PDB file of C-alpha atoms in Angstrom:
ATOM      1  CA  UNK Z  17      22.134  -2.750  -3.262  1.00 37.00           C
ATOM      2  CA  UNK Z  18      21.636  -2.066  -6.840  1.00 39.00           C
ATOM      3  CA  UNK Z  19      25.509  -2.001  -7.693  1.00 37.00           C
ATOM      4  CA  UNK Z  20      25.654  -5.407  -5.973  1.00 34.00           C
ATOM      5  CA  UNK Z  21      23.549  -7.245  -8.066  1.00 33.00           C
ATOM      6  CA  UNK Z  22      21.575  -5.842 -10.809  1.00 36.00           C
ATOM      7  CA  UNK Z  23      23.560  -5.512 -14.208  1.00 35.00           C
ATOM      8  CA  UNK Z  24      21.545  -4.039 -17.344  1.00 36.00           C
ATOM      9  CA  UNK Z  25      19.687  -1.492 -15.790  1.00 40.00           C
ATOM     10  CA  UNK Z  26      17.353   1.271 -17.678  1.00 42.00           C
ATOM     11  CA  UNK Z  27      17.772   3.664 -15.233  1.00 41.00           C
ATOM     12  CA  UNK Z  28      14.923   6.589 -15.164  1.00 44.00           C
ATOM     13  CA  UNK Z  29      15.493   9.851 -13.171  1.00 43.00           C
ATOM     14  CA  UNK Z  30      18.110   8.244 -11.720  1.00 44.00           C
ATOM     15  CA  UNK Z  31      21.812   9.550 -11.210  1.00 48.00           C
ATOM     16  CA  UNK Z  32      23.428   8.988  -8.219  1.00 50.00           C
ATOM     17  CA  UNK Z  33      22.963   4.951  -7.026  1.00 49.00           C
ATOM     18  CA  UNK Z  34      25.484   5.934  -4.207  1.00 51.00           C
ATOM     19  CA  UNK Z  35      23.113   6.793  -1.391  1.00 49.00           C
ATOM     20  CA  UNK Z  36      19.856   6.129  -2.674  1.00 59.00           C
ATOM     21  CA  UNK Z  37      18.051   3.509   0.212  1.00 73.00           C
ATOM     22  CA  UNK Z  38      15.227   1.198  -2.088  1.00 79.00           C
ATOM     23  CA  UNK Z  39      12.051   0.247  -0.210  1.00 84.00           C
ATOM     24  CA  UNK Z  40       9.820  -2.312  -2.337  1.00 84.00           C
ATOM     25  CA  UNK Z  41      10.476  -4.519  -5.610  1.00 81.00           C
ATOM     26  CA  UNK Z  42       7.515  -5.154  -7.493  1.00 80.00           C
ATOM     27  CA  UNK Z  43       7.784  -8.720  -9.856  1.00 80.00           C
ATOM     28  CA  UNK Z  44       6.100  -7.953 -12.711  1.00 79.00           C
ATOM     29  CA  UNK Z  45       5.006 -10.441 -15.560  1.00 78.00           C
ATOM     30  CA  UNK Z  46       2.550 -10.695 -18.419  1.00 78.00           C
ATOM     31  CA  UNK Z  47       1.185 -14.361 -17.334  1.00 81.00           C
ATOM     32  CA  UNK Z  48      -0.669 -14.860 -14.431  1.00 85.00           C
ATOM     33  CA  UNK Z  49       1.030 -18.572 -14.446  1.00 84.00           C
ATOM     34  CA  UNK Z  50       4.133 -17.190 -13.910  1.00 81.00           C
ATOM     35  CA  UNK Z  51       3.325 -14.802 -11.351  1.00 83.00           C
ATOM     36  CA  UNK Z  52       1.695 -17.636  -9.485  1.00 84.00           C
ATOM     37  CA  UNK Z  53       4.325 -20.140  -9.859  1.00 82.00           C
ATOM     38  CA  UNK Z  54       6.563 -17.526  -8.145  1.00 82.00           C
ATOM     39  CA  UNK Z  55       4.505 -17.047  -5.700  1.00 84.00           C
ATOM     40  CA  UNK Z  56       3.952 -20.221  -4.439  1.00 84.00           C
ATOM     41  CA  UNK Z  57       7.533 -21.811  -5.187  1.00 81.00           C
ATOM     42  CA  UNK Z  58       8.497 -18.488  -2.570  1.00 81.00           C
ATOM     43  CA  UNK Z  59       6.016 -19.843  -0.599  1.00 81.00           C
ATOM     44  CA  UNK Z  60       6.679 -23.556  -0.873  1.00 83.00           C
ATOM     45  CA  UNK Z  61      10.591 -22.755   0.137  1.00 80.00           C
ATOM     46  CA  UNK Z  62       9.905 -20.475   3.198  1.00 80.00           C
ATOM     47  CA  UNK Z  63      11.225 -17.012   1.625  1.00 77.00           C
ATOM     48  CA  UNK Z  64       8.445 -15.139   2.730  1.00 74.00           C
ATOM     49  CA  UNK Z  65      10.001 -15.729   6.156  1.00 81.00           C
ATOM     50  CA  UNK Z  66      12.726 -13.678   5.230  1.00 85.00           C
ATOM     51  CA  UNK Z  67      10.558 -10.673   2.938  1.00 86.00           C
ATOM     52  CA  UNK Z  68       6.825 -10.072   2.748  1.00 89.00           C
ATOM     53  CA  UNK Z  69       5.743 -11.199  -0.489  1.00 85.00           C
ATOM     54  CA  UNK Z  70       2.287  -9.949  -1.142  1.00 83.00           C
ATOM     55  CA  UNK Z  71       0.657 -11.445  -4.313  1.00 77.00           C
ATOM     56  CA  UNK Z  72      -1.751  -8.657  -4.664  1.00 71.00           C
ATOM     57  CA  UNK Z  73      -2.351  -8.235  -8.390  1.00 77.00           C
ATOM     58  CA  UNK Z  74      -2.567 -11.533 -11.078  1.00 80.00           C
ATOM     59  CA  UNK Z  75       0.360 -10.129 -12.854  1.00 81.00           C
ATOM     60  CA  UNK Z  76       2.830  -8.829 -10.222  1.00 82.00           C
ATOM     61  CA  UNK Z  77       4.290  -9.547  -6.703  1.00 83.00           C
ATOM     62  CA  UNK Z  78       4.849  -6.963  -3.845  1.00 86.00           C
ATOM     63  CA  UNK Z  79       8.206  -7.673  -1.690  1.00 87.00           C
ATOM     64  CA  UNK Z  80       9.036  -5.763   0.970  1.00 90.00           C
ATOM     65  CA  UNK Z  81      11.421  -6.354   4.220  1.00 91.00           C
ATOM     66  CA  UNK Z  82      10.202  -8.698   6.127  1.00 91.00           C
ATOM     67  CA  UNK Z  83       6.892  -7.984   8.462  1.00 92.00           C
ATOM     68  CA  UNK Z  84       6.074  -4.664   6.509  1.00 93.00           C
ATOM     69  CA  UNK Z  85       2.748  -4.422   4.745  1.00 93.00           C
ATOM     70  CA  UNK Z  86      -0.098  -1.913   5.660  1.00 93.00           C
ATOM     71  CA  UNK Z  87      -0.919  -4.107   9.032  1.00 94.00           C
ATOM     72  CA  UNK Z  88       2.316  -2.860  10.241  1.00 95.00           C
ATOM     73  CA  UNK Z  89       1.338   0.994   9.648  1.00 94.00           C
ATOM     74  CA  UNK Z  90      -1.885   0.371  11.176  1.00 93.00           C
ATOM     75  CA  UNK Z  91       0.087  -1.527  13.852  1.00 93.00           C
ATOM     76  CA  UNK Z  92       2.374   1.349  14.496  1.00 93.00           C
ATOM     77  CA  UNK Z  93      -0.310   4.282  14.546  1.00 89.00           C
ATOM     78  CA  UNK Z  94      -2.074   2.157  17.177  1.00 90.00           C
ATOM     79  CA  UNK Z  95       1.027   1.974  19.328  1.00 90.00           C
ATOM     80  CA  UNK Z  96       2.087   5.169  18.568  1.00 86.00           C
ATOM     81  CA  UNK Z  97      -1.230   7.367  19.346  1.00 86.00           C
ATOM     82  CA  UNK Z  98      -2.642   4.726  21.786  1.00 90.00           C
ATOM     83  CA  UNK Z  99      -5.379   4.583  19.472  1.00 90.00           C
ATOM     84  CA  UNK Z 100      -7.404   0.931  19.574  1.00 89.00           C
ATOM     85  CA  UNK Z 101      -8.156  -1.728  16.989  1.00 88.00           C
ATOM     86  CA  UNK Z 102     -12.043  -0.794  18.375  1.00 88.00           C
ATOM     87  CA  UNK Z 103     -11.288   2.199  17.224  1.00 91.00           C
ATOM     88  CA  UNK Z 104     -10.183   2.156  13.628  1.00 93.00           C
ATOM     89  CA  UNK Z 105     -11.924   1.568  10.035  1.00 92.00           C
ATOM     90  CA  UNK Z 106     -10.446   0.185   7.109  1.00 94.00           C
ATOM     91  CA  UNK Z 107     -11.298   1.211   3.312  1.00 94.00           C
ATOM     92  CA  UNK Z 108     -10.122  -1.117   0.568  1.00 91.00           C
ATOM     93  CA  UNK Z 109     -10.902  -3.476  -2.528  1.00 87.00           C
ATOM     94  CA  UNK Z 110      -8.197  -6.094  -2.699  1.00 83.00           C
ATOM     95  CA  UNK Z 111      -6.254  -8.895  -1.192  1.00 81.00           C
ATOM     96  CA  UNK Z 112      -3.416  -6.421  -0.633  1.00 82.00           C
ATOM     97  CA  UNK Z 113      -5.122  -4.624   2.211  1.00 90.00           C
ATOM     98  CA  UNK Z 114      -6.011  -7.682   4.461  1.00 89.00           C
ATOM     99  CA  UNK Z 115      -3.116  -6.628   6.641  1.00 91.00           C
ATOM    100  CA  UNK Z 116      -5.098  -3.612   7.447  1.00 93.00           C
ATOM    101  CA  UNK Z 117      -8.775  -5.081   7.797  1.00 92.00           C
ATOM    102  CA  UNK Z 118      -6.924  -7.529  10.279  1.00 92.00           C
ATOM    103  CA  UNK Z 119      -5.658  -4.623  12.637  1.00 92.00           C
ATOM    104  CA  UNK Z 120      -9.343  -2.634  12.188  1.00 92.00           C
ATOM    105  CA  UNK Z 121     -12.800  -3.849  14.034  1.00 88.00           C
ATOM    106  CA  UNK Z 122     -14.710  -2.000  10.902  1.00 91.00           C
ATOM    107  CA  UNK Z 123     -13.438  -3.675   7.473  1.00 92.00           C
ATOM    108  CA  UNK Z 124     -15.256  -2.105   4.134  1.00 92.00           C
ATOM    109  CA  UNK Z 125     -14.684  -3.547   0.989  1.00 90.00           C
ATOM    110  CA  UNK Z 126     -15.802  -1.408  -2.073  1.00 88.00           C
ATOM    111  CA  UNK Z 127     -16.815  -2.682  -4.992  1.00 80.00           C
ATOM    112  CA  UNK Z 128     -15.073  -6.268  -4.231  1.00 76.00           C
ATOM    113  CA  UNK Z 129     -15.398  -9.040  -7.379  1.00 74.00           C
ATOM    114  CA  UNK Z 130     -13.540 -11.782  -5.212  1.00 75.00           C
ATOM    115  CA  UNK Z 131     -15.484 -14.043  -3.276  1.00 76.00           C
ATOM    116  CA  UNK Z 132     -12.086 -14.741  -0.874  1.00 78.00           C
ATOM    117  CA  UNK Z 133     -12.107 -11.124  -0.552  1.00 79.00           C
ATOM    118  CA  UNK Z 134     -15.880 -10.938   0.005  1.00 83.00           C
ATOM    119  CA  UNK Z 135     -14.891 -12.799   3.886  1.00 86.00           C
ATOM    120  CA  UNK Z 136     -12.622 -10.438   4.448  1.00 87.00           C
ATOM    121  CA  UNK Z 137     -15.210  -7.547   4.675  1.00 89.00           C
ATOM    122  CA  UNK Z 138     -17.531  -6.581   7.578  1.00 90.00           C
ATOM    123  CA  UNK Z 139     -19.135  -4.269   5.222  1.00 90.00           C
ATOM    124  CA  UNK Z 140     -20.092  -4.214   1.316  1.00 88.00           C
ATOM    125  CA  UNK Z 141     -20.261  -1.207  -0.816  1.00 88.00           C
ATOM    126  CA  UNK Z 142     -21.163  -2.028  -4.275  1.00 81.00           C
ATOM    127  CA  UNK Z 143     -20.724   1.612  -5.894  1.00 71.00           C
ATOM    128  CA  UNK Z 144     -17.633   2.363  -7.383  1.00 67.00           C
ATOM    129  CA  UNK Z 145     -17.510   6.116  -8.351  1.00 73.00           C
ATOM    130  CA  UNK Z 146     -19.595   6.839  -4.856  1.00 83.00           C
ATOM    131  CA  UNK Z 147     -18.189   3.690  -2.717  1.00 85.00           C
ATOM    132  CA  UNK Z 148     -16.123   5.719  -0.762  1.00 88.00           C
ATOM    133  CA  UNK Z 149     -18.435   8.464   0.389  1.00 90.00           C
ATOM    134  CA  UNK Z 150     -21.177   5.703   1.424  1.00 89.00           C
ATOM    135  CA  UNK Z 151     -18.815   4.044   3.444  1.00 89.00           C
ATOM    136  CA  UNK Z 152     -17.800   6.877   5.097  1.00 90.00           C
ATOM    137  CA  UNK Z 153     -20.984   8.371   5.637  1.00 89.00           C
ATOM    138  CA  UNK Z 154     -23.263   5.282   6.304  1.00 87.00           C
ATOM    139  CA  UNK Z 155     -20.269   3.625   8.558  1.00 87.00           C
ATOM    140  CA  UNK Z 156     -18.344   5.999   9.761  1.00 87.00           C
ATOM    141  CA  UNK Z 157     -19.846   9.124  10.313  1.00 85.00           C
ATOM    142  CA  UNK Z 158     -23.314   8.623  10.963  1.00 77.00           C
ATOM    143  CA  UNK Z 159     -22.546   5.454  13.066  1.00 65.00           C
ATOM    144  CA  UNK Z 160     -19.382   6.956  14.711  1.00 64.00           C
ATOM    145  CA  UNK Z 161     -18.984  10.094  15.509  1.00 59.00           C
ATOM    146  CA  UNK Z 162     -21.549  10.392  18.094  1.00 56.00           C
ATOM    147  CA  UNK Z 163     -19.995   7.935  20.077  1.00 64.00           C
ATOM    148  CA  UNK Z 164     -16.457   9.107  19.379  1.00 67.00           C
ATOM    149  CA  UNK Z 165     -15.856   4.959  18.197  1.00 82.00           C
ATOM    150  CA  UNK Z 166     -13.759   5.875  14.913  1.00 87.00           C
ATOM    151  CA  UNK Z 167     -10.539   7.562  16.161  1.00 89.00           C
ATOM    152  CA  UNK Z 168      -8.699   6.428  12.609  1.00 92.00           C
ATOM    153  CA  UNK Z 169      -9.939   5.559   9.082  1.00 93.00           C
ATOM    154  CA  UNK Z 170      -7.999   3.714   6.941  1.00 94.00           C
ATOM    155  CA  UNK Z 171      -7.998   3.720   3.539  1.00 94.00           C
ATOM    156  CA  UNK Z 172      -6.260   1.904   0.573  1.00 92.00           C
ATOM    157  CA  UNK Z 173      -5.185   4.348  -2.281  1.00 91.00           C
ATOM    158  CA  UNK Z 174      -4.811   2.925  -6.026  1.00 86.00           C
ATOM    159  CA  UNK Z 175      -8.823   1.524  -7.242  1.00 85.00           C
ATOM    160  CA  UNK Z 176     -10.033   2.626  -3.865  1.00 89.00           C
ATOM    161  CA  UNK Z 177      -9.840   6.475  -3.813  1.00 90.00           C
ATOM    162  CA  UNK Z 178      -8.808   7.057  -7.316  1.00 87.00           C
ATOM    163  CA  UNK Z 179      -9.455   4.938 -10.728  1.00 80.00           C
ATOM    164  CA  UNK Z 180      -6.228   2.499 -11.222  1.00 71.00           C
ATOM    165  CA  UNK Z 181      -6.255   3.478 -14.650  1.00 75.00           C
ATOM    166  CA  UNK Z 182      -6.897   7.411 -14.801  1.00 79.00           C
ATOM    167  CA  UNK Z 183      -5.327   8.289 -11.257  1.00 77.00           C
ATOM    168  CA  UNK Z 184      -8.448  10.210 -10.983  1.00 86.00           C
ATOM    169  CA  UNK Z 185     -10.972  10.684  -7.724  1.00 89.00           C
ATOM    170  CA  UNK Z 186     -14.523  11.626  -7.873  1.00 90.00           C
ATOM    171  CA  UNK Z 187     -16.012  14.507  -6.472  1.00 92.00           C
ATOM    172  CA  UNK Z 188     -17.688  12.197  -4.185  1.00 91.00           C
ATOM    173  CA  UNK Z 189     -15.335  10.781  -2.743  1.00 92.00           C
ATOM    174  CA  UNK Z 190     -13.120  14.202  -1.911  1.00 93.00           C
ATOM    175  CA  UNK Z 191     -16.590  15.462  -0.448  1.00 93.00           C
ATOM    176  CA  UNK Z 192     -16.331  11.821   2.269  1.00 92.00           C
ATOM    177  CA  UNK Z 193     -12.525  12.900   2.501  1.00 94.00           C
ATOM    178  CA  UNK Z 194     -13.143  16.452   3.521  1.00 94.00           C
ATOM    179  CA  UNK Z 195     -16.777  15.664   5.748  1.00 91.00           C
ATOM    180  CA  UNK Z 196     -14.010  13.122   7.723  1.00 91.00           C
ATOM    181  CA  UNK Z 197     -11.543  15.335   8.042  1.00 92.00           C
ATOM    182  CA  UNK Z 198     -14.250  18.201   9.293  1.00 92.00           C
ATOM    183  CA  UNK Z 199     -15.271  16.207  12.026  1.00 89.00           C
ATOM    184  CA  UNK Z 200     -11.391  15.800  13.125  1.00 89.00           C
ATOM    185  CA  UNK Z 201     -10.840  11.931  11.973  1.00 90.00           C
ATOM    186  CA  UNK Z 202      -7.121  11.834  11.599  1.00 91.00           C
ATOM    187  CA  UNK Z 203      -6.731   9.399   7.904  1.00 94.00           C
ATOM    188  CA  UNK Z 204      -4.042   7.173   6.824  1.00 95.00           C
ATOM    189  CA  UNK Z 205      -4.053   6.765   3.123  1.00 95.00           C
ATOM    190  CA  UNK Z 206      -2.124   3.836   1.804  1.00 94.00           C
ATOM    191  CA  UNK Z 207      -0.198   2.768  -1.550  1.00 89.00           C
ATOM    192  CA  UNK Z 208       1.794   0.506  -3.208  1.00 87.00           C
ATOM    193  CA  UNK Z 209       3.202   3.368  -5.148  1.00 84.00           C
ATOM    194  CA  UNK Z 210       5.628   5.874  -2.962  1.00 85.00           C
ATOM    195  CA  UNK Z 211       4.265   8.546  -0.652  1.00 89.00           C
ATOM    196  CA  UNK Z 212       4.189  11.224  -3.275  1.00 86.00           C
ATOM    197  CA  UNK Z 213       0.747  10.817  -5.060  1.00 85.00           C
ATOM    198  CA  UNK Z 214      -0.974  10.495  -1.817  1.00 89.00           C
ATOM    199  CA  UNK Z 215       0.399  13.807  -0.571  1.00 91.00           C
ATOM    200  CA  UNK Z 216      -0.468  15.408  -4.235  1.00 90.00           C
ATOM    201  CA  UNK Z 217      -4.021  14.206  -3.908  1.00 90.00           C
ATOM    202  CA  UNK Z 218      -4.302  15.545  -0.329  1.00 91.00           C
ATOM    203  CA  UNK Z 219      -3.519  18.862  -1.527  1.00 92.00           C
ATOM    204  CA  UNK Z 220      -5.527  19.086  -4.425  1.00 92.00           C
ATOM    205  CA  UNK Z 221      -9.064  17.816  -2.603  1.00 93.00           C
ATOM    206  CA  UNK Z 222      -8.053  20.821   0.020  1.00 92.00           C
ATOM    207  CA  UNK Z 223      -8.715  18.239   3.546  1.00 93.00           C
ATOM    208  CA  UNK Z 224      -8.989  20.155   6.865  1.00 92.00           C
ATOM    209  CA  UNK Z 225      -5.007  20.474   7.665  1.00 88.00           C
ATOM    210  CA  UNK Z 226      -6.428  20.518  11.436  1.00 89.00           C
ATOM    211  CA  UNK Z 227      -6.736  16.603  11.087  1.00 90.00           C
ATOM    212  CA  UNK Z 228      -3.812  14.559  11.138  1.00 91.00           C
ATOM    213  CA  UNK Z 229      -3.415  12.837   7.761  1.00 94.00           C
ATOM    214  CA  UNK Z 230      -1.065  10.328   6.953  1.00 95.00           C
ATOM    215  CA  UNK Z 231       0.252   8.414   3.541  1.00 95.00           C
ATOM    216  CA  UNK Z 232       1.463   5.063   3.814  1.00 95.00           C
ATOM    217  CA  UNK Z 233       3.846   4.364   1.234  1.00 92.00           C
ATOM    218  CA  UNK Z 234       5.476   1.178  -0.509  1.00 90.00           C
ATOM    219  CA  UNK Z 235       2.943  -0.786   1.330  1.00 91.00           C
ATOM    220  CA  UNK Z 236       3.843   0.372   4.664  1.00 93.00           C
ATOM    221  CA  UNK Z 237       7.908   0.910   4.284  1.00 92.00           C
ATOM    222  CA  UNK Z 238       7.326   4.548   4.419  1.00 92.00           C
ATOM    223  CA  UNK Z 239       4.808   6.545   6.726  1.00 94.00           C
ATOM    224  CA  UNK Z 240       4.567  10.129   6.206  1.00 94.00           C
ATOM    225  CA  UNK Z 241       2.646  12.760   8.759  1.00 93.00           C
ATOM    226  CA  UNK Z 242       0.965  15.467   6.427  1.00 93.00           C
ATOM    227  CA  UNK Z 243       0.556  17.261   9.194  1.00 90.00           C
ATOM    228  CA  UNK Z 244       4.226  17.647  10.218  1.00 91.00           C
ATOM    229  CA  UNK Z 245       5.783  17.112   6.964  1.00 92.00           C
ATOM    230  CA  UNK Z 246       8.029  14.431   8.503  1.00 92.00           C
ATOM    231  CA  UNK Z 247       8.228  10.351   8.392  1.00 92.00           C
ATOM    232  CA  UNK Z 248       6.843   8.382  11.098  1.00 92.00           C
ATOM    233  CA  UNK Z 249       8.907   5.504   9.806  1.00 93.00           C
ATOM    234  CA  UNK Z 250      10.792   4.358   7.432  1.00 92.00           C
ATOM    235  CA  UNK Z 251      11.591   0.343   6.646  1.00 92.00           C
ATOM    236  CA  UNK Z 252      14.118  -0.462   3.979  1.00 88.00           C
ATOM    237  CA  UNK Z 253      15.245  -3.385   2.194  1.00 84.00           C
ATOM    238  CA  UNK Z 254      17.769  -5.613   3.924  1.00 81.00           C
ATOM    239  CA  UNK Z 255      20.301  -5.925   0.833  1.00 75.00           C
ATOM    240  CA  UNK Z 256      21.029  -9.725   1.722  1.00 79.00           C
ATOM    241  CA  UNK Z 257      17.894 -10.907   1.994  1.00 79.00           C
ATOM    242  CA  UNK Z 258      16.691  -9.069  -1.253  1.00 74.00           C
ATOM    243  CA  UNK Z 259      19.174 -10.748  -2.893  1.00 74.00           C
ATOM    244  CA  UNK Z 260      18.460 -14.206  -1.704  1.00 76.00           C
ATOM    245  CA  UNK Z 261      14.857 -13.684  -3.020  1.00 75.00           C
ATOM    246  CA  UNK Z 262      16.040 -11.902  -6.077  1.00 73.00           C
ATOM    247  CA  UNK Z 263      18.606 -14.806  -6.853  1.00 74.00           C
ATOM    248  CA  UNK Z 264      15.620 -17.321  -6.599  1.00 76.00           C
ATOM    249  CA  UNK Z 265      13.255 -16.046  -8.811  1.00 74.00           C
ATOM    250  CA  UNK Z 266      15.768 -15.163 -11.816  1.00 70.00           C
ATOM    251  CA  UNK Z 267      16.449 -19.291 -11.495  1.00 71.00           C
ATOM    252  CA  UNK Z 268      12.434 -20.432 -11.426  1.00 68.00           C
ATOM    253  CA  UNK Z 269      11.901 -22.568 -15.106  1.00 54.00           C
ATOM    254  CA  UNK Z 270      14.699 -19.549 -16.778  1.00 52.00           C
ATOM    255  CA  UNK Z 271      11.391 -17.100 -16.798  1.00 51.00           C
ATOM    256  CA  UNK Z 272      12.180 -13.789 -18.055  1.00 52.00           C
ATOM    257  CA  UNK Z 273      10.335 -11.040 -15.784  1.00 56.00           C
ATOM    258  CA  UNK Z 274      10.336  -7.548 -15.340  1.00 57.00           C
ATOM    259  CA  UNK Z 275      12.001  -5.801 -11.538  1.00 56.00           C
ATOM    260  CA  UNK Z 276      10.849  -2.300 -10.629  1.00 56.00           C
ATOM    261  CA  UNK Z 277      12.438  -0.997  -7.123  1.00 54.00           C
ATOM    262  CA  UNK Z 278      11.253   1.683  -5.342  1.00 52.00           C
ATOM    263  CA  UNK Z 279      13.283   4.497  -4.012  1.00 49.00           C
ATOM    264  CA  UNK Z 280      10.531   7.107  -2.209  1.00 45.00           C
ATOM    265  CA  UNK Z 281       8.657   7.732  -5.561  1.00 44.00           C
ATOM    266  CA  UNK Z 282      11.722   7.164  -7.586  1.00 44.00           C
ATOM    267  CA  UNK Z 283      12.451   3.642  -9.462  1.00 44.00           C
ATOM    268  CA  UNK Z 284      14.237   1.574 -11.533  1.00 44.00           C
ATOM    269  CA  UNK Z 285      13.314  -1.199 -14.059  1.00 43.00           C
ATOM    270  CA  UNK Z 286      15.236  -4.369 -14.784  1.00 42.00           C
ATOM    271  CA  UNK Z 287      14.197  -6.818 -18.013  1.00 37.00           C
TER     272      UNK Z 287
END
């Protein structure tokens, strides 16, 4: 897909294009105009019927094949372990993860600034460094686990779990990671990013590895089982359709933006 239309690539840790099987392009600009007016004109001209096109950050776009986002993960664990929408909570703090709180009875925003996202939420947690162990704790655990409701928690990744800017977690929030995990509550941890980071952070905060864990990468293109070190699925790019999309954008006002594609937790970037 690369070969067919991309010309002047910077290539990082790249060396082989031959086989490689991309996932996710991010659209990346430095005005929030620009990022809009893309959005919209996609919008406007029906391409998001044809790619998911999440505008989930001011300055980029998320486009992935079309009806993939972390709904469809959620979707697919339901199916696939006959598990309930009753029965599932969802962790987030952004626009990007409405696909999830849409598939989950229990929605818990942390820390949310946007009053759109504010309706999205059944639940509010206003700490930051400790917003994921309340929400655990106070809505899942305490509330829960007696009555065996929560059979899957949810959780978004990138200024949910760990600090967009430092990749770092608290310790309070590996201490609601591992007291979910102790009481068997399989989780399914979800990123833009590849599936790589989430199964680094997994190992480092040392979860139960008798609970099924999960990482949703790409925004739901690739699903990865912890527990059997296999994917659960795997969605990639439909070359013509990227290309329709890509072909668009490049020709919106002669705008010069940035490309990244993601290949697992490899990528590419295009100026």
């Amino acid at each position: 897909m690369i070969k067919a239309f991309y010309r002047n690539a910077k290539l990082e840790k790249i060396k082989n294009l031959n086989d490689l099987t991309s996932y996710k392009i991010n659209v990346i600009s430095s005005s929030k105009k620009t990022i809009a007016q893309i959005y919209h004109e996609i919008r406007k001209h029906n391409l998001h019927q044809i790619m998911t096109v999440s505008h989930s950050s001011p300055r980029f776009l998320e486009i992935t094949a079309h009806g993939i986002n972390k709904g469809f993960a959620i979707k697919l664990f339901a199916k696939k372990y006959k598990i309930l929408s009753e029965e599932i909570a969802s962790i987030g703090d952004s626009f990007n993860d409405e696909t999830a709180f849409n598939e989950s009875a229990l929605s818990i925003g942390i820390n949310p600034k946007n009053p759109f996202f504010l309706e999205m939420c059944d639940r509010i947690v206003d700490h930051k460094t400790k917003g994921v162990k309340e929400a655990i704790e106070t809505y899942v655990i305490k509330q829960s686990v007696a009555n065996d409701q929560i059979k899957l928690v949810f959780s978004d990744l990138d200024g949910t779990l760990i600090d967009p800017k430092t990749k770092l977690y608290s310790a309070k929030t590996k201490l609601a990671l591992q007291q979910c995990t102790n009481h068997l509550i399989p989780l399914a941890i979800a990123s833009g990013r590849g599936i790589f980071d989430g199964i680094r952070i997994v190992k480092e905060m040392k979860l139960n590895p008798k609970t099924n864990i999960y990482i949703i990468g790409n925004n739901g293109a690739t699903i990865y089982d912890i527990y059997t070190k296999k994917y659960i699925s795997q969605t990639p790019l439909n070359e013509n359709d990227a290309k329709k999309v890509f072909d668009y954008i490049v020709n919106i006002n002669d705008i010069v933006i940035q490309f990244v594609i993601w290949f697992y937790d490899l990528y590419v970037k295009f100026i």
